[in-house]
DNA sequence: TTGTAGGCGTTATCAT
DNA sequence: ATGATAACGCCTACAA
């Protein structure tokens, strides 16, 4: 066989073994910090590895151990701020602990079901963080059967630990804030126009909104609920629609800050003043919200990622004390300058 | 040895071979679409694999082929919009082509040099996209020796293909826009306060700024250059500093939209009007900029990711026609409502 | 404490 | 067109 003349061949464990004068078994143990290796032996081996610039081939290692040391993060749409934030933080935590992390976005042509199936059978993951995506029994079984440790964010199941906030209560807080300012014509810019998966989050938020209306004997007007698809643009368009109805709203509760910011633009473009003519409240507390003065519901997005990652790490570490099942974090109202008293 | 009772053991190629009645060799060929497999044979095998829900173990495959089918994306700071956008798009393109993608952020405690070294020796990557990070000769050699295909974004080297825009020209355009509006006291909110790596981008932009000042016989005032660290907050703080000097600027050119938006807040908080009292122009054309009405320099951020990924893919595919070396994309001025005529 | 050797699931070479 | 079989680089009983 033709030798590649040693070009670029990175060293293997055998070379470290040879150079250090120990067997590959001992080298393997030494390098991974396992017990039952004499200190002096370990020193020698570490030095040899260092000199050779050796590093364990993760794929070979995986094959031998059965652990992939990689985890996935599944989000509906990476380029929404919320998902991006959660996944980025989780990614940081996990990779700091030696895991490779792969992000999966449902946007990819294939449907969520296909994607889940593919992920489950791909043999490349030890664990998976699922953000916001509702799971049915079949999904749960699929994942369990694949032997995947999973943690969910902003969606709760009986099967897996989760982190979330109480969207219903948070939405009530938001709506109440508007009611307290004297508003009665309160609209919402809700979720997806087309929502086959029936995301629970916008539904919960709408429930909270409705409940507060009811508490205050305000009748719900269907034309005051228009979807904004969780994007700037969608929010802007939703707002034009809301402003076109007679007796248009004096206040708007958008289910994400991006939509709220889109709405702000529409309002200003029409020459209306905020908050004198119309109030706007968002949801999330996007990084930029502080800078555009948006009143919003702050939810601990970074913590979602952080905590989800931590839970996953402990599950992967085999810690049975799953004292983190279904953790619920608090959301809170942050009043800035886009909400004010209802016009007389 | 104790059998695990077959619990959750996903099928191997041997089982597919057995079930289909062919050898593993043929199964392997059939599954990967290689030639020299009878159509009927392939059908049988595909069907068998389907029924078993079989899928190739990527790690075993990697070990055998030497190709990892994973690429990395290295950015200085994932949570800046620019880096995030570039990496997200590139990630989408690459994973659509069957690659796993791993993101590396230099933020991680270890320095860039360590990170590069670690990436190079980790044996887990076929290729790497390096965003914005300057590379010296040693870095280049390190990467080449590791047999990594690399493509750079917004940084050019002699060694690797790249995508970028002409920052100097773009900065001239921005500055000229302000000059044309009659401004003479023009400040910049530049890059990092502490910049050991000497990022070339802010330097190029500053060069463009200086050149236009000079063209117009405007003297550069050092107190008109304050770093904003490419963050909202940094921009806001830089702005307070700029407004504290006597004869404060009537226009500000921020080297990123995030900093510009931070600056806007400071200005408004102080009761000054935009653009009547002070004009602000940014750089990037952040997703939100359209909605806050920020005048800015648009650069094709998504295309950076897209093109970088495509180039990398063709390099990995062994296409020698590297007709994509050092591609330069156009940036352009987008005038919105934060810039206007200089106050009388 | 250390070493021997078989196995992890694929791929690729070389026959047939 | 197929099939045996030796790698690929590491890990881990088991033995010493």
XYZ file of C-alpha atoms (C1' of nucleotides) in Angstrom:
720
model
C 0.000 0.000 0.000
C 1.197 3.445 -0.820
C 2.284 5.399 2.198
C 1.055 8.950 2.251
C 4.565 9.857 3.337
C 3.215 10.839 6.689
C 1.779 14.032 5.317
C -0.500 15.661 7.816
C -1.239 12.443 9.581
C -2.130 13.496 13.056
C -0.783 11.291 15.791
C -2.764 8.383 17.140
C -2.884 6.919 20.553
C -0.419 4.275 19.456
C 2.227 6.841 18.826
C 1.708 8.323 22.226
C 1.949 4.839 23.665
C 5.143 4.139 21.843
C 6.735 7.424 22.695
C 5.841 7.195 26.348
C 6.703 3.550 26.632
C 3.303 2.489 27.936
C 0.455 0.582 26.428
C -2.444 2.235 24.670
C -4.665 1.120 27.499
C -2.659 3.023 30.040
C -2.365 5.990 27.767
C -6.091 6.050 27.316
C -6.668 5.935 31.022
C -4.061 8.540 31.762
C -5.342 10.954 29.172
C -8.873 10.731 30.399
C -7.942 11.229 34.016
C -9.118 7.828 35.111
C -7.880 6.352 38.357
C -5.385 3.543 38.671
C -2.563 5.276 36.906
C 0.628 6.032 38.721
C 1.264 9.762 38.960
C 4.662 9.476 37.370
C 3.201 7.397 34.576
C 0.526 9.940 33.960
C 3.097 12.662 33.817
C 5.139 10.884 31.261
C 2.164 10.190 29.133
C 0.783 13.687 29.318
C 4.129 15.045 28.340
C 4.407 12.700 25.405
C 0.930 13.594 24.233
C 1.747 17.234 24.569
C 4.883 16.932 22.522
C 3.108 15.061 19.795
C 0.295 17.537 19.904
C -1.972 14.583 20.306
C -5.651 14.822 20.878
C -8.227 12.086 21.070
C -10.194 11.456 17.920
C -13.733 12.119 19.067
C -15.310 9.921 16.438
C -13.230 6.911 17.221
C -13.884 7.526 20.859
C -17.570 7.706 20.274
C -17.584 4.480 18.433
C -15.855 2.740 21.258
C -17.849 4.219 24.104
C -21.230 4.646 22.561
C -21.436 8.181 23.884
C -21.459 10.848 21.217
C -20.734 13.772 23.475
C -22.947 15.863 21.313
C -26.357 17.277 21.966
C -28.926 18.936 19.772
C -31.071 22.004 20.182
C -34.301 22.032 18.287
C -36.021 25.333 17.614
C -38.855 26.302 15.315
C -37.055 29.187 13.706
C -33.501 30.115 14.490
C -33.760 33.643 13.333
C -36.254 34.804 15.848
C -34.555 36.560 18.668
C -36.039 34.366 21.350
C -34.930 31.089 19.850
C -31.631 32.433 18.955
C -30.971 33.658 22.443
C -32.022 30.458 24.101
C -30.009 28.294 21.775
C -26.944 30.460 21.902
C -26.801 30.428 25.664
C -27.470 26.729 25.900
C -24.822 26.144 23.294
C -22.298 28.089 25.334
C -23.028 26.180 28.518
C -22.961 22.803 26.859
C -19.812 23.357 24.896
C -18.117 24.631 28.013
C -18.772 21.181 29.365
C -17.195 19.399 26.481
C -20.248 18.743 24.370
C -20.537 19.504 20.714
C -23.848 21.109 19.974
C -25.892 20.938 16.832
C -28.792 23.273 16.171
C -31.825 22.122 14.282
C -34.356 24.522 12.892
C -37.759 23.349 11.843
C -37.671 25.835 9.012
C -35.802 23.298 7.005
C -38.073 22.053 4.297
C -39.005 18.857 6.039
C -41.752 18.957 8.580
C -41.260 18.767 12.281
C -42.286 15.114 12.371
C -39.701 14.142 9.820
C -37.069 16.186 11.541
C -37.775 14.587 14.884
C -37.668 11.151 13.365
C -34.440 11.935 11.625
C -32.886 13.297 14.775
C -34.002 10.290 16.737
C -32.543 7.774 14.342
C -29.414 9.691 13.488
C -27.349 8.133 16.267
C -25.407 11.275 16.664
C -26.898 12.752 19.816
C -26.804 11.960 23.501
C -29.355 14.570 24.347
C -31.726 17.138 22.946
C -33.155 20.437 24.053
C -36.503 21.117 22.484
C -37.643 24.679 22.487
C -41.287 25.661 22.314
C -42.273 22.750 20.150
C -45.262 20.783 21.376
C -44.786 17.012 21.532
C -47.402 14.343 21.348
C -47.200 10.871 22.825
C -45.690 9.456 19.685
C -42.985 12.054 19.666
C -42.207 11.314 23.263
C -41.955 7.627 22.646
C -39.846 8.152 19.581
C -37.349 10.161 21.559
C -37.305 7.839 24.525
C -36.834 4.831 22.331
C -33.908 6.535 20.712
C -32.414 6.712 24.143
C -32.170 10.467 24.018
C -32.120 12.579 27.141
C -34.417 15.464 26.479
C -35.252 18.732 28.172
C -37.925 21.075 26.922
C -38.147 24.844 27.062
C -41.437 26.676 27.125
C -43.430 23.552 26.589
C -44.165 20.986 29.235
C -44.687 17.275 28.945
C -45.149 14.468 31.394
C -42.121 12.732 29.982
C -39.299 15.219 30.195
C -37.998 17.933 32.495
C -38.673 21.478 31.374
C -38.202 25.188 31.958
C -40.913 27.695 31.228
C -42.757 30.705 32.495
C -46.424 31.044 33.231
C -47.606 32.582 30.007
C -51.178 32.912 31.104
C -50.317 34.922 34.164
C -47.786 36.991 32.283
C -50.340 37.864 29.648
C -52.781 38.834 32.358
C -50.182 41.154 33.801
C -49.670 42.791 30.453
C -53.350 43.223 29.796
C -54.023 44.502 33.259
C -51.349 47.105 32.826
C -53.285 48.443 29.870
C -56.614 48.233 31.618
C -55.206 50.061 34.578
C -54.184 52.858 32.266
C -57.815 53.215 31.312
C -57.795 51.372 28.044
C -60.835 49.471 26.939
C -60.213 48.978 23.254
C -57.316 46.626 23.609
C -56.128 44.545 20.693
C -53.654 41.737 20.489
C -51.114 40.898 17.846
C -51.007 37.193 18.346
C -49.080 34.311 16.892
C -48.947 32.451 13.654
C -51.500 32.995 10.946
C -51.059 29.392 10.003
C -50.418 27.198 12.999
C -50.771 23.517 12.239
C -48.848 22.507 15.337
C -51.068 24.621 17.535
C -48.341 26.237 19.517
C -49.502 26.468 23.082
C -47.748 29.706 23.904
C -49.849 32.183 21.950
C -52.912 30.294 23.042
C -51.995 30.673 26.688
C -51.278 34.319 26.249
C -54.548 34.905 24.556
C -56.290 33.113 27.364
C -54.703 35.472 29.843
C -55.764 38.438 27.776
C -59.326 37.195 27.543
C -59.527 36.532 31.215
C -58.563 40.067 32.114
C -61.001 41.488 29.607
C -63.674 39.433 31.218
C -62.666 40.440 34.713
C -63.199 43.986 33.619
C -66.381 43.457 31.673
C -64.761 44.344 28.436
C -66.123 42.490 25.502
C -63.712 40.722 23.215
C -63.845 41.866 19.634
C -62.577 39.254 17.168
C -61.261 41.912 14.821
C -58.936 42.914 17.631
C -56.978 39.715 17.315
C -54.685 39.590 14.335
C -51.694 37.320 13.859
C -48.236 38.845 13.478
C -46.161 35.734 12.858
C -43.646 36.816 15.466
C -41.776 39.034 13.066
C -41.146 42.764 12.746
C -42.875 42.831 9.453
C -45.807 40.774 10.608
C -46.272 43.115 13.523
C -46.214 46.106 11.252
C -48.799 44.611 8.953
C -51.001 43.479 11.775
C -50.987 46.999 13.067
C -52.144 48.503 9.804
C -54.960 46.063 9.855
C -55.868 46.928 13.419
C -55.876 50.610 12.638
C -58.232 50.101 9.769
C -61.164 48.895 11.822
C -63.692 51.428 13.051
C -63.269 52.215 16.669
C -59.720 51.102 16.400
C -57.785 50.072 19.493
C -56.146 52.525 21.839
C -53.791 49.880 23.082
C -52.095 46.849 21.635
C -50.551 43.856 23.302
C -48.133 42.129 20.946
C -47.054 38.612 21.790
C -43.446 39.359 21.009
C -41.261 42.433 21.087
C -40.396 42.068 17.457
C -44.048 42.362 16.516
C -44.468 45.239 18.933
C -41.599 47.097 17.320
C -43.073 46.468 13.908
C -46.339 47.884 15.189
C -44.611 50.971 16.518
C -43.328 51.752 13.073
C -46.738 51.508 11.501
C -48.201 53.750 14.144
C -45.560 56.403 13.744
C -45.698 56.236 9.981
C -49.344 57.092 10.232
C -48.522 60.134 12.261
C -49.994 58.858 15.482
C -48.249 59.505 18.753
C -47.080 56.873 21.201
C -48.334 56.578 23.845
C -50.685 59.553 23.654
C -52.753 58.162 20.824
C -52.018 54.529 21.223
C -50.158 52.338 23.679
C -48.079 49.299 22.828
C -46.781 46.544 25.045
C -44.650 43.649 23.913
C -43.463 40.356 25.300
C -39.934 38.978 25.830
C -37.809 41.984 26.611
C -35.693 41.730 23.530
C -32.165 43.120 23.842
C -33.169 46.141 21.836
C -36.348 46.904 23.713
C -34.665 48.909 26.388
C -33.217 51.119 23.698
C -36.412 51.767 21.869
C -38.259 52.348 25.117
C -40.690 49.506 24.636
C -42.900 48.540 27.552
C -42.915 44.778 27.730
C -43.110 41.602 29.735
C -39.645 40.494 30.630
C -39.073 36.798 30.575
C -35.747 35.270 31.543
C -34.792 34.019 28.129
C -31.127 33.584 28.816
C -31.969 31.588 31.901
C -34.103 29.254 29.882
C -31.082 28.300 27.873
C -28.817 28.200 30.847
C -31.083 26.091 33.005
C -32.150 23.763 30.244
C -28.519 23.090 29.474
C -27.719 22.501 33.100
C -30.565 20.090 33.575
C -29.548 18.227 30.476
C -25.987 18.034 31.698
C -27.007 16.502 34.961
C -29.296 14.023 33.293
C -26.475 13.061 30.970
C -24.189 12.739 33.937
C -26.629 10.207 35.274
C -27.627 12.244 38.269
C -30.905 10.732 39.245
C -31.979 13.576 41.469
C -34.145 15.092 38.818
C -35.109 17.850 41.189
C -35.535 20.121 38.226
C -38.673 18.771 36.701
C -40.845 21.414 35.118
C -39.221 24.479 36.521
C -41.248 27.608 36.201
C -39.515 30.963 36.086
C -41.104 34.333 36.790
C -41.902 36.905 34.130
C -42.382 40.539 35.046
C -43.722 43.765 33.693
C -41.192 46.349 32.552
C -42.758 49.714 32.029
C -41.019 51.986 29.601
C -42.387 54.656 27.348
C -44.725 53.056 24.878
C -47.654 52.733 27.214
C -49.642 55.547 28.766
C -53.080 56.641 29.777
C -55.897 55.980 27.363
C -56.834 58.999 25.270
C -59.778 60.890 26.713
C -20.646 -11.081 28.366
C -24.009 -9.846 29.524
C -26.390 -9.076 26.723
C -28.265 -5.846 27.126
C -31.348 -7.766 26.104
C -31.436 -5.831 22.912
C -32.895 -2.822 24.611
C -32.905 0.168 22.334
C -30.149 -1.180 20.209
C -30.555 0.550 16.915
C -29.958 -1.615 13.891
C -26.540 -1.931 12.326
C -25.535 -2.457 8.780
C -25.159 -6.156 9.489
C -28.810 -6.496 10.261
C -29.701 -4.782 7.041
C -27.338 -7.114 5.252
C -28.859 -10.144 6.856
C -32.398 -9.056 6.251
C -31.794 -8.165 2.639
C -29.629 -11.172 1.954
C -26.650 -9.228 0.710
C -23.272 -8.516 2.159
C -22.503 -5.444 4.201
C -20.297 -4.258 1.392
C -23.165 -4.232 -1.045
C -25.494 -2.729 1.485
C -23.049 0.064 2.126
C -22.750 0.791 -1.553
C -26.456 0.647 -2.136
C -27.278 2.929 0.749
C -24.814 5.532 -0.337
C -25.953 5.558 -3.910
C -22.687 4.302 -5.280
C -22.562 2.719 -8.715
C -22.146 -0.967 -9.424
C -25.246 -2.084 -7.644
C -28.023 -3.786 -9.548
C -31.231 -1.744 -9.414
C -33.207 -4.629 -8.025
C -30.569 -5.208 -5.386
C -30.645 -1.596 -4.390
C -34.383 -1.722 -4.072
C -34.305 -4.709 -1.817
C -31.713 -3.151 0.356
C -33.404 0.205 0.597
C -36.595 -1.496 1.559
C -34.904 -3.559 4.225
C -33.196 -0.508 5.651
C -36.462 1.334 5.652
C -38.239 -1.403 7.508
C -35.548 -1.618 10.121
C -35.495 2.132 10.402
C -31.809 1.915 9.809
C -29.569 4.868 9.428
C -25.806 4.981 9.052
C -23.864 5.685 12.192
C -22.045 8.874 11.309
C -19.226 8.288 13.732
C -18.419 4.838 12.480
C -18.623 6.173 8.990
C -16.283 8.976 9.793
C -13.758 6.616 11.226
C -13.768 4.552 8.107
C -13.715 7.363 5.587
C -11.671 9.957 7.349
C -14.227 12.591 6.493
C -16.039 14.063 9.452
C -18.826 15.702 7.503
C -18.787 18.489 10.000
C -17.577 22.031 9.669
C -16.987 24.784 12.157
C -17.847 28.449 12.206
C -15.614 30.654 14.253
C -16.875 34.046 15.369
C -15.581 36.528 17.906
C -18.828 36.933 19.742
C -21.940 35.001 18.906
C -24.326 37.386 20.457
C -23.660 40.289 18.200
C -26.245 40.495 15.513
C -23.766 40.435 12.672
C -21.987 37.279 13.747
C -25.144 35.623 14.632
C -26.680 36.312 11.275
C -23.682 35.176 9.320
C -23.299 31.992 11.281
C -26.966 31.164 11.251
C -27.234 31.444 7.502
C -24.053 29.531 6.883
C -25.254 26.886 9.275
C -28.483 26.519 7.341
C -26.752 26.157 4.007
C -24.199 23.690 5.267
C -26.610 21.503 7.114
C -28.860 21.437 4.088
C -25.919 19.782 2.392
C -25.506 17.119 4.992
C -22.874 18.719 7.150
C -23.056 19.037 10.879
C -21.999 22.470 11.957
C -20.348 23.531 15.154
C -20.103 27.149 16.218
C -17.126 28.437 18.114
C -17.146 31.750 19.882
C -13.934 33.383 20.957
C -15.687 34.658 24.057
C -14.928 31.397 25.701
C -12.326 31.981 28.361
C -9.446 30.732 26.292
C -7.818 33.094 23.905
C -8.212 32.996 20.178
C -4.820 31.360 19.727
C -5.719 28.518 22.024
C -9.080 28.107 20.425
C -7.592 27.939 16.963
C -5.045 25.432 18.095
C -7.702 23.346 19.742
C -9.913 23.445 16.697
C -7.031 22.515 14.459
C -6.025 19.504 16.487
C -9.503 18.354 17.398
C -9.860 16.105 14.373
C -13.515 16.781 14.211
C -13.761 19.205 11.327
C -13.415 19.020 7.577
C -13.687 22.730 7.146
C -13.934 26.032 8.952
C -15.487 29.399 8.294
C -13.669 32.153 10.086
C -15.552 35.365 10.552
C -13.851 38.689 11.008
C -10.913 37.249 12.875
C -7.509 38.304 11.581
C -5.032 35.488 10.980
C -1.289 35.649 11.003
C 1.085 33.370 9.134
C 1.277 30.962 12.018
C -2.475 30.666 12.196
C -2.623 29.999 8.497
C -0.020 27.306 8.697
C -1.664 25.753 11.691
C -4.933 25.437 9.823
C -3.375 24.206 6.619
C -1.343 21.628 8.452
C -4.491 20.396 10.101
C -5.810 19.790 6.642
C -8.739 22.081 7.164
C -10.503 23.779 4.307
C -11.092 27.313 5.396
C -13.024 30.284 4.117
C -12.926 33.669 5.748
C -15.581 36.343 6.044
C -14.747 40.018 6.352
C -11.068 39.357 6.626
C -8.803 38.503 3.754
C -5.685 36.407 3.647
C -3.398 35.165 0.931
C -4.072 31.620 1.987
C -7.823 31.199 1.920
C -10.825 32.277 -0.131
C -12.946 34.992 1.412
C -16.043 37.156 1.227
C -16.056 40.744 2.359
C -17.125 44.255 1.536
C -14.962 47.266 1.047
C -15.153 48.808 4.466
C -13.057 51.783 3.601
C -15.274 52.828 0.747
C -18.402 52.106 2.714
C -17.209 54.282 5.553
C -16.441 57.038 3.092
C -19.964 56.815 1.793
C -21.358 57.124 5.289
C -19.186 60.062 6.160
C -19.860 61.803 2.895
C -23.544 61.485 3.496
C -23.097 63.496 6.677
C -20.808 66.006 5.078
C -23.259 66.509 2.272
C -25.895 67.339 4.837
C -23.677 70.165 5.994
C -22.162 68.547 9.039
C -18.669 69.432 10.080
C -18.548 68.259 13.649
C -18.746 64.582 12.884
C -17.867 61.978 15.496
C -17.420 58.255 15.236
C -18.362 55.540 17.640
C -15.704 53.069 16.719
C -14.783 49.568 17.735
C -13.327 47.883 20.742
C -11.889 49.840 23.628
C -9.470 47.030 24.131
C -8.403 45.453 20.878
C -5.396 43.194 21.240
C -6.099 41.449 17.965
C -6.276 44.755 16.131
C -9.413 43.994 14.212
C -8.980 45.393 10.738
C -12.606 46.339 10.200
C -12.942 49.300 12.530
C -9.537 50.452 11.387
C -10.618 50.437 7.766
C -13.787 52.272 8.579
C -11.944 54.883 10.496
C -9.596 55.309 7.572
C -12.548 55.969 5.312
C -13.924 58.475 7.762
C -10.614 60.285 8.019
C -10.167 60.385 4.315
C -13.473 62.120 3.775
C -12.775 64.574 6.542
C -9.534 65.398 4.848
C -11.128 65.696 1.440
C -13.351 68.316 2.952
C -10.739 70.113 4.981
C -12.317 69.123 8.227
C -9.893 68.595 10.988
C -10.054 65.370 12.942
C -10.665 65.834 16.622
C -9.438 62.882 18.710
C -12.180 63.399 21.281
C -14.613 62.659 18.473
C -13.525 59.042 18.323
C -14.835 56.932 21.151
C -15.124 53.155 21.223
C -18.524 51.563 21.609
C -17.595 47.896 21.765
C -20.195 47.027 19.183
C -22.988 46.844 21.717
C -26.147 48.811 22.410
C -24.872 49.787 25.788
C -21.432 50.703 24.548
C -23.018 52.930 21.943
C -25.165 54.620 24.535
C -22.202 55.283 26.773
C -20.033 56.470 23.951
C -22.732 58.948 23.068
C -22.900 60.443 26.527
C -19.194 60.906 26.360
C -19.419 62.557 22.963
C -22.101 64.920 24.154
C -20.005 65.997 27.075
C -17.256 67.619 25.041
C -17.526 71.304 24.214
C -18.554 71.926 20.698
C -20.096 68.512 20.674
C -20.772 66.746 17.380
C -23.827 67.425 15.247
C -23.497 64.039 13.606
C -22.304 60.626 14.612
C -21.198 57.677 12.541
C -21.423 54.488 14.559
C -19.555 51.456 13.275
C -22.508 49.176 13.955
C -26.244 49.607 14.110
C -26.354 48.317 17.627
C -24.094 51.104 18.766
C -26.072 53.600 16.729
C -29.281 52.530 18.397
C -27.651 52.821 21.774
C -26.589 56.319 20.825
C -30.113 57.240 19.779
C -31.377 56.426 23.212
C -28.820 58.613 24.930
C -29.648 61.475 22.619
C -33.365 61.235 23.192
C -32.965 60.785 26.917
C -31.155 64.093 26.949
C -34.066 65.721 25.226
C -32.303 66.341 21.962
C -34.116 65.813 18.690
C -33.088 63.493 15.917
C -32.138 64.525 13.307
C -32.770 68.221 13.959
C -30.215 68.523 16.711
C -28.026 65.603 15.880
C -27.785 63.040 13.104
C -26.870 59.407 13.505
C -25.810 56.876 10.921
C -25.009 53.242 11.611
C -23.449 50.336 9.816
C -24.811 46.872 8.961
C -28.497 47.374 8.406
C -29.565 45.297 11.342
C -32.959 43.632 11.004
C -34.434 46.148 13.379
C -32.976 49.228 11.757
C -35.723 49.602 9.253
C -38.208 49.688 12.088
C -36.446 52.275 14.147
C -35.797 54.383 11.091
C -32.058 54.265 11.357
C -30.006 55.585 8.458
C -27.213 53.135 7.852
C -24.825 51.400 5.522
C -26.367 48.188 4.339
C -24.010 45.313 3.950
C -25.154 41.946 2.651
C -24.683 40.044 5.859
C -26.841 37.103 4.937
C -24.952 36.757 1.689
C -21.686 36.572 3.541
C -22.912 33.471 5.273
C -24.481 32.058 2.194
C -21.515 32.585 -0.068
C -18.939 31.536 2.472
C -20.823 28.315 2.984
C -21.115 27.723 -0.738
C -17.443 28.297 -1.331
C -16.589 25.963 1.486
C -18.872 23.333 0.082
C -17.233 23.435 -3.297
C -13.782 23.319 -1.793
C -14.820 20.326 0.265
C -16.270 18.750 -2.831
C -12.827 19.021 -4.306
C -13.800 21.461 -6.998
C -10.534 23.002 -7.959
C -12.049 25.899 -9.814
C -11.595 28.246 -6.885
C -13.133 31.030 -8.886
C -14.398 32.510 -5.680
C -11.214 33.803 -4.191
C -11.642 36.971 -2.211
C -15.065 37.948 -3.334
C -16.016 41.491 -2.568
C -19.650 42.410 -2.156
C -21.126 45.904 -2.396
C -22.375 47.884 0.577
C -24.784 50.758 0.099
C -26.229 53.730 1.872
C -29.765 53.440 3.171
C -31.194 56.772 4.142
C -33.934 56.710 6.715
C -34.875 59.237 9.316
C -32.002 59.613 11.715
C -29.915 61.834 9.503
C -30.751 65.331 8.375
C -29.316 68.747 7.672
C -26.831 70.118 10.151
C -28.329 72.599 12.607
C -27.813 76.167 11.533
C -0.712 -0.483 38.332
C -0.220 -2.033 33.632
C -0.781 -4.764 29.294
C -3.276 -7.838 25.820
C -6.633 -8.186 22.641
C -11.293 -8.062 20.990
C -14.879 -5.060 19.569
C -17.469 -0.582 18.259
C -20.068 0.075 12.901
C -18.430 1.458 8.544
C -15.816 1.621 4.424
C -12.666 0.102 0.873
C -9.510 -3.140 -1.297
C -9.223 -7.002 -3.691
C -11.041 -11.101 -5.244
C -14.562 -13.632 -7.494
C -22.349 -7.011 -9.569
C -21.004 -9.068 -5.012
C -18.610 -10.689 -1.120
C -14.631 -11.418 2.412
C -11.940 -8.976 5.161
C -8.701 -5.765 6.806
C -8.448 -1.327 8.373
C -10.106 3.270 10.912
C -8.575 4.933 16.271
C -10.092 4.220 20.507
C -11.963 1.830 24.774
C -12.431 -1.815 28.120
C -12.920 -6.406 30.001
C -9.801 -9.455 31.537
C -5.498 -11.077 32.694
C -1.087 -10.391 34.743
